[in-house]
Amino acid sequence: PVDAIFRAPFDPAGEVLARRDDVWFHQELLPADWPETDAPAYRPDGTYLVIGGAGGLGEAWSRSVIEAHDAQVVWVGRRPLDADIQRKLDALAQSGPAPVYINADAGDPVALARACADIRARFGRIDGVVHSALVLEDRSLAAMEPEAFRAALHPKVDASIALARALTGSLDNAPAGDAPDFVLFFSSLQSFTMAAGQSNYAAGSTFADAFADALPAHLACPVKVMNWGYWGSVGIVADDLYRERMARAGLVSIEPEEGMAALAGLLSGPFARLALVKTRAGLELGGPAGAADGRVTVYRAEIPSGIQLLATS
């Protein structure tokens, strides 16, 4: 019931709570180790749709798959094709197949479905989807107009739902042959840390995370989420103001090469969701979400278990 929200246990750190079957839960970050894998993350000559590809992270991802895999990348963005976007497309075309830009609002189900149909008609298939769109507008809730809050939610909430509908025709299961190899959401560590002044972005990121968790039940392919930490050399916060702020917080910039390596591990590995954050030596993330003392390790499948050995001896 709705009144249970107002009886939620008080959390001085502002931790996000979820209530299921009369039990309250909260998120928790755990350090993770996982084995290197030889499984490829991407197809050779694959065709990939990137929502928000003209942004810094979308461009970095596109460069990586074009250079390493001769990928055909298609960007979908709300902004009309302009000189800045064309410059990015031309630069990427020097490394492999020329990317394509489709001007469409990914939060509009009809427009995104039409864009997906156009991509399939032109290239035959969509092998993977990256949701990289965001709106970042730092402001306290007290100073934020409802329109600004909704503007930050639109690329995370509306575009996530529209994407699911475009890939499946609704939220029913799509035929396995029509499903991409993966759907990858670029989210944020704000889902855990909820920094002051970014409530709109944190809300959108938290929704996208939860939606991605539910999507595999309706889509016949893996759905992965990367909760990014601070990127300081590309993207919307690549400026001196943010660099100084992050330095004071003890955060170090993720660079494109290591970010793309982490994505390859996520896509080819056992986890559905990972967070990547770089900090100065000795710094621990504060609050309940960073206070975990456990560690997650996944071992190779070919390592036999002791129980199996005892059973066969």
CSV table of N, CA, C and O in Angstrom, one decimal, residues 243-303:
chain,number,residue,atom,x,y,z
A,243,ARG,N,36.3,18.5,-13.1
A,243,ARG,CA,37.6,17.9,-12.7
A,243,ARG,C,38.0,18.3,-11.3
A,243,ARG,O,38.5,17.5,-10.5
A,244,GLU,N,37.9,19.6,-11.0
A,244,GLU,CA,38.3,20.1,-9.7
A,244,GLU,C,37.3,19.5,-8.6
A,244,GLU,O,37.8,19.1,-7.5
A,245,ARG,N,36.0,19.4,-8.9
A,245,ARG,CA,35.1,18.8,-7.9
A,245,ARG,C,35.4,17.4,-7.7
A,245,ARG,O,35.3,16.9,-6.5
A,246,MET,N,35.6,16.6,-8.7
A,246,MET,CA,35.9,15.2,-8.6
A,246,MET,C,37.2,14.9,-7.9
A,246,MET,O,37.4,14.0,-7.1
A,247,ALA,N,38.2,15.8,-8.1
A,247,ALA,CA,39.5,15.6,-7.5
A,247,ALA,C,39.3,15.8,-6.0
A,247,ALA,O,39.9,15.1,-5.2
A,248,ARG,N,38.5,16.8,-5.6
A,248,ARG,CA,38.3,17.0,-4.1
A,248,ARG,C,37.6,15.8,-3.5
A,248,ARG,O,37.8,15.5,-2.3
A,249,ALA,N,36.7,15.1,-4.3
A,249,ALA,CA,36.0,14.0,-3.8
A,249,ALA,C,36.9,12.7,-3.8
A,249,ALA,O,36.5,11.7,-3.4
A,250,GLY,N,38.1,12.8,-4.4
A,250,GLY,CA,39.0,11.7,-4.5
A,250,GLY,C,38.7,10.8,-5.7
A,250,GLY,O,39.2,9.6,-5.7
A,251,LEU,N,38.0,11.2,-6.6
A,251,LEU,CA,37.6,10.4,-7.8
A,251,LEU,C,38.6,10.7,-9.0
A,251,LEU,O,39.0,11.8,-9.2
A,252,VAL,N,39.0,9.6,-9.7
A,252,VAL,CA,39.9,9.7,-10.8
A,252,VAL,C,39.2,9.4,-12.1
A,252,VAL,O,38.3,8.5,-12.1
A,253,SER,N,39.5,10.0,-13.1
A,253,SER,CA,38.8,9.8,-14.4
A,253,SER,C,39.0,8.4,-15.0
A,253,SER,O,40.1,7.9,-15.1
A,254,ILE,N,37.9,7.8,-15.4
A,254,ILE,CA,37.9,6.6,-16.3
A,254,ILE,C,38.3,7.1,-17.7
A,254,ILE,O,37.8,8.0,-18.2
A,255,GLU,N,39.3,6.4,-18.3
A,255,GLU,CA,39.7,6.7,-19.6
A,255,GLU,C,39.1,5.7,-20.6
A,255,GLU,O,38.8,4.6,-20.2
A,256,PRO,N,39.0,6.1,-21.9
A,256,PRO,CA,38.2,5.3,-22.8
A,256,PRO,C,38.8,3.9,-23.0
A,256,PRO,O,37.9,2.9,-23.0
A,257,GLU,N,40.1,3.7,-23.0
A,257,GLU,CA,40.6,2.3,-23.2
A,257,GLU,C,40.1,1.4,-22.1
A,257,GLU,O,39.7,0.3,-22.3
A,258,GLU,N,40.2,1.9,-20.8
A,258,GLU,CA,39.9,1.0,-19.7
A,258,GLU,C,38.4,0.9,-19.6
A,258,GLU,O,37.8,-0.2,-19.2
A,259,GLY,N,37.6,1.9,-19.9
A,259,GLY,CA,36.2,1.8,-20.0
A,259,GLY,C,35.7,0.8,-21.0
A,259,GLY,O,34.8,0.0,-20.7
A,260,MET,N,36.3,0.8,-22.2
A,260,MET,CA,35.8,-0.2,-23.2
A,260,MET,C,36.2,-1.6,-22.8
A,260,MET,O,35.5,-2.6,-23.1
A,261,ALA,N,37.4,-1.8,-22.1
A,261,ALA,CA,37.8,-3.1,-21.6
A,261,ALA,C,36.8,-3.6,-20.6
A,261,ALA,O,36.4,-4.8,-20.6
A,262,ALA,N,36.3,-2.7,-19.7
A,262,ALA,CA,35.4,-3.1,-18.7
A,262,ALA,C,34.0,-3.5,-19.4
A,262,ALA,O,33.4,-4.5,-18.9
A,263,LEU,N,33.6,-2.8,-20.4
A,263,LEU,CA,32.4,-3.1,-21.1
A,263,LEU,C,32.5,-4.5,-21.8
A,263,LEU,O,31.6,-5.3,-21.8
A,264,ALA,N,33.7,-4.8,-22.4
A,264,ALA,CA,33.9,-6.1,-23.0
A,264,ALA,C,33.7,-7.2,-22.0
A,264,ALA,O,33.1,-8.3,-22.2
A,265,GLY,N,34.3,-7.0,-20.8
A,265,GLY,CA,34.1,-8.0,-19.7
A,265,GLY,C,32.7,-8.1,-19.2
A,265,GLY,O,32.3,-9.2,-19.0
A,266,LEU,N,32.0,-7.0,-19.2
A,266,LEU,CA,30.6,-7.1,-18.8
A,266,LEU,C,29.8,-7.9,-19.8
A,266,LEU,O,29.0,-8.8,-19.5
A,267,LEU,N,30.0,-7.6,-21.1
A,267,LEU,CA,29.2,-8.2,-22.2
A,267,LEU,C,29.5,-9.7,-22.3
A,267,LEU,O,28.6,-10.5,-22.6
A,268,SER,N,30.7,-10.1,-22.1
A,268,SER,CA,31.1,-11.5,-22.3
A,268,SER,C,31.1,-12.3,-21.0
A,268,SER,O,31.3,-13.5,-21.1
A,269,GLY,N,30.9,-11.6,-19.9
A,269,GLY,CA,31.1,-12.2,-18.6
A,269,GLY,C,29.7,-12.6,-18.0
A,269,GLY,O,28.7,-12.4,-18.6
A,270,PRO,N,29.8,-13.0,-16.7
A,270,PRO,CA,28.6,-13.6,-16.1
A,270,PRO,C,27.6,-12.5,-15.4
A,270,PRO,O,26.5,-12.9,-15.1
A,271,PHE,N,28.1,-11.3,-15.3
A,271,PHE,CA,27.3,-10.3,-14.6
A,271,PHE,C,26.4,-9.6,-15.5
A,271,PHE,O,26.7,-9.3,-16.6
A,272,ALA,N,25.2,-9.3,-15.0
A,272,ALA,CA,24.2,-8.4,-15.7
A,272,ALA,C,24.5,-7.0,-15.5
A,272,ALA,O,24.1,-6.1,-16.3
A,273,ARG,N,25.1,-6.6,-14.3
A,273,ARG,CA,25.3,-5.2,-14.0
A,273,ARG,C,26.6,-5.1,-13.2
A,273,ARG,O,26.9,-5.8,-12.3
A,274,LEU,N,27.4,-4.1,-13.6
A,274,LEU,CA,28.6,-3.7,-12.9
A,274,LEU,C,28.7,-2.2,-12.8
A,274,LEU,O,28.1,-1.5,-13.6
A,275,ALA,N,29.5,-1.8,-11.8
A,275,ALA,CA,29.8,-0.4,-11.6
A,275,ALA,C,31.3,-0.3,-11.8
A,275,ALA,O,32.1,-1.1,-11.3
A,276,LEU,N,31.7,0.8,-12.5
A,276,LEU,CA,33.2,1.0,-12.6
A,276,LEU,C,33.5,2.4,-12.1
A,276,LEU,O,32.9,3.4,-12.6
A,277,VAL,N,34.3,2.5,-11.1
A,277,VAL,CA,34.7,3.8,-10.5
A,277,VAL,C,36.2,3.7,-10.2
A,277,VAL,O,36.7,2.7,-9.7
A,278,LYS,N,36.9,4.8,-10.4
A,278,LYS,CA,38.3,4.9,-10.0
A,278,LYS,C,38.4,6.0,-8.9
A,278,LYS,O,37.9,7.1,-9.0
A,279,THR,N,39.2,5.6,-7.9
A,279,THR,CA,39.4,6.5,-6.8
A,279,THR,C,40.9,6.6,-6.5
A,279,THR,O,41.7,5.7,-6.9
A,280,ARG,N,41.3,7.6,-5.8
A,280,ARG,CA,42.7,7.7,-5.4
A,280,ARG,C,42.9,6.6,-4.3
A,280,ARG,O,42.0,6.1,-3.7
A,281,ALA,N,44.2,6.2,-4.2
A,281,ALA,CA,44.5,5.1,-3.3
A,281,ALA,C,44.0,5.3,-1.9
A,281,ALA,O,44.1,6.4,-1.3
A,282,GLY,N,43.4,4.3,-1.4
A,282,GLY,CA,42.9,4.3,0.0
A,282,GLY,C,41.5,4.9,0.2
A,282,GLY,O,41.0,4.8,1.3
A,283,LEU,N,40.9,5.5,-0.8
A,283,LEU,CA,39.6,6.1,-0.7
A,283,LEU,C,38.6,5.0,-0.8
A,283,LEU,O,38.6,4.2,-1.7
A,284,GLU,N,37.6,5.0,0.1
A,284,GLU,CA,36.5,4.1,0.1
A,284,GLU,C,35.2,4.9,-0.1
A,284,GLU,O,35.1,6.0,0.4
A,285,LEU,N,34.3,4.3,-0.9
A,285,LEU,CA,33.0,5.0,-1.1
A,285,LEU,C,32.3,5.0,0.2
A,285,LEU,O,32.2,4.0,0.9
A,286,GLY,N,31.7,6.1,0.5
A,286,GLY,CA,31.0,6.2,1.8
A,286,GLY,C,29.6,5.8,1.8
A,286,GLY,O,29.0,5.6,0.7
A,287,GLY,N,29.0,5.6,2.9
A,287,GLY,CA,27.6,5.3,3.0
A,287,GLY,C,27.4,3.8,2.9
A,287,GLY,O,28.3,3.0,2.6
A,288,PRO,N,26.1,3.3,3.2
A,288,PRO,CA,25.8,1.9,3.2
A,288,PRO,C,26.2,1.2,1.9
A,288,PRO,O,26.6,0.1,1.8
A,289,ALA,N,26.0,1.9,0.7
A,289,ALA,CA,26.2,1.3,-0.5
A,289,ALA,C,27.7,1.1,-0.8
A,289,ALA,O,28.0,0.2,-1.6
A,290,GLY,N,28.6,1.7,-0.1
A,290,GLY,CA,30.0,1.5,-0.2
A,290,GLY,C,30.6,0.9,1.0
A,290,GLY,O,31.9,0.8,1.0
A,291,ALA,N,29.9,0.4,1.9
A,291,ALA,CA,30.4,-0.1,3.2
A,291,ALA,C,30.5,-1.6,3.2
A,291,ALA,O,30.7,-2.2,4.3
A,292,ALA,N,30.2,-2.3,2.1
A,292,ALA,CA,30.2,-3.7,2.1
A,292,ALA,C,31.6,-4.3,2.4
A,292,ALA,O,32.6,-3.8,1.9
A,293,ASP,N,31.6,-5.4,3.1
A,293,ASP,CA,32.9,-6.0,3.4
A,293,ASP,C,33.0,-7.4,2.6
A,293,ASP,O,34.0,-8.1,2.8
A,294,GLY,N,32.1,-7.7,1.8
A,294,GLY,CA,32.1,-8.9,1.0
A,294,GLY,C,32.8,-8.7,-0.3
A,294,GLY,O,33.2,-7.6,-0.7
A,295,ARG,N,33.0,-9.8,-1.1
A,295,ARG,CA,33.6,-9.7,-2.4
A,295,ARG,C,32.9,-10.7,-3.3
A,295,ARG,O,32.7,-11.9,-2.8
A,296,VAL,N,32.7,-10.4,-4.5
A,296,VAL,CA,32.1,-11.4,-5.5
A,296,VAL,C,33.1,-11.9,-6.4
A,296,VAL,O,33.8,-11.1,-7.0
A,297,THR,N,33.3,-13.2,-6.5
A,297,THR,CA,34.2,-13.8,-7.4
A,297,THR,C,33.5,-14.9,-8.2
A,297,THR,O,32.8,-15.7,-7.6
A,298,VAL,N,33.7,-14.9,-9.5
A,298,VAL,CA,33.1,-15.9,-10.4
A,298,VAL,C,34.3,-16.7,-10.9
A,298,VAL,O,35.2,-16.2,-11.5
A,299,TYR,N,34.2,-18.0,-10.8
A,299,TYR,CA,35.2,-18.9,-11.2
A,299,TYR,C,34.9,-19.5,-12.6
A,299,TYR,O,33.7,-19.6,-13.0
A,300,ARG,N,35.9,-19.9,-13.3
A,300,ARG,CA,35.7,-20.5,-14.6
A,300,ARG,C,34.8,-21.7,-14.5
A,300,ARG,O,35.0,-22.5,-13.6
A,301,ALA,N,34.0,-21.9,-15.5
A,301,ALA,CA,33.1,-23.1,-15.5
A,301,ALA,C,33.9,-24.4,-15.6
A,301,ALA,O,33.4,-25.4,-15.1
A,302,GLU,N,35.1,-24.4,-16.2
A,302,GLU,CA,35.8,-25.6,-16.3
A,302,GLU,C,36.5,-26.1,-15.1
A,302,GLU,O,37.1,-27.2,-15.0
A,303,ILE,N,36.5,-25.2,-14.0
A,303,ILE,CA,37.1,-25.7,-12.8
A,303,ILE,C,36.1,-26.6,-12.0
A,303,ILE,O,35.0,-26.1,-11.7
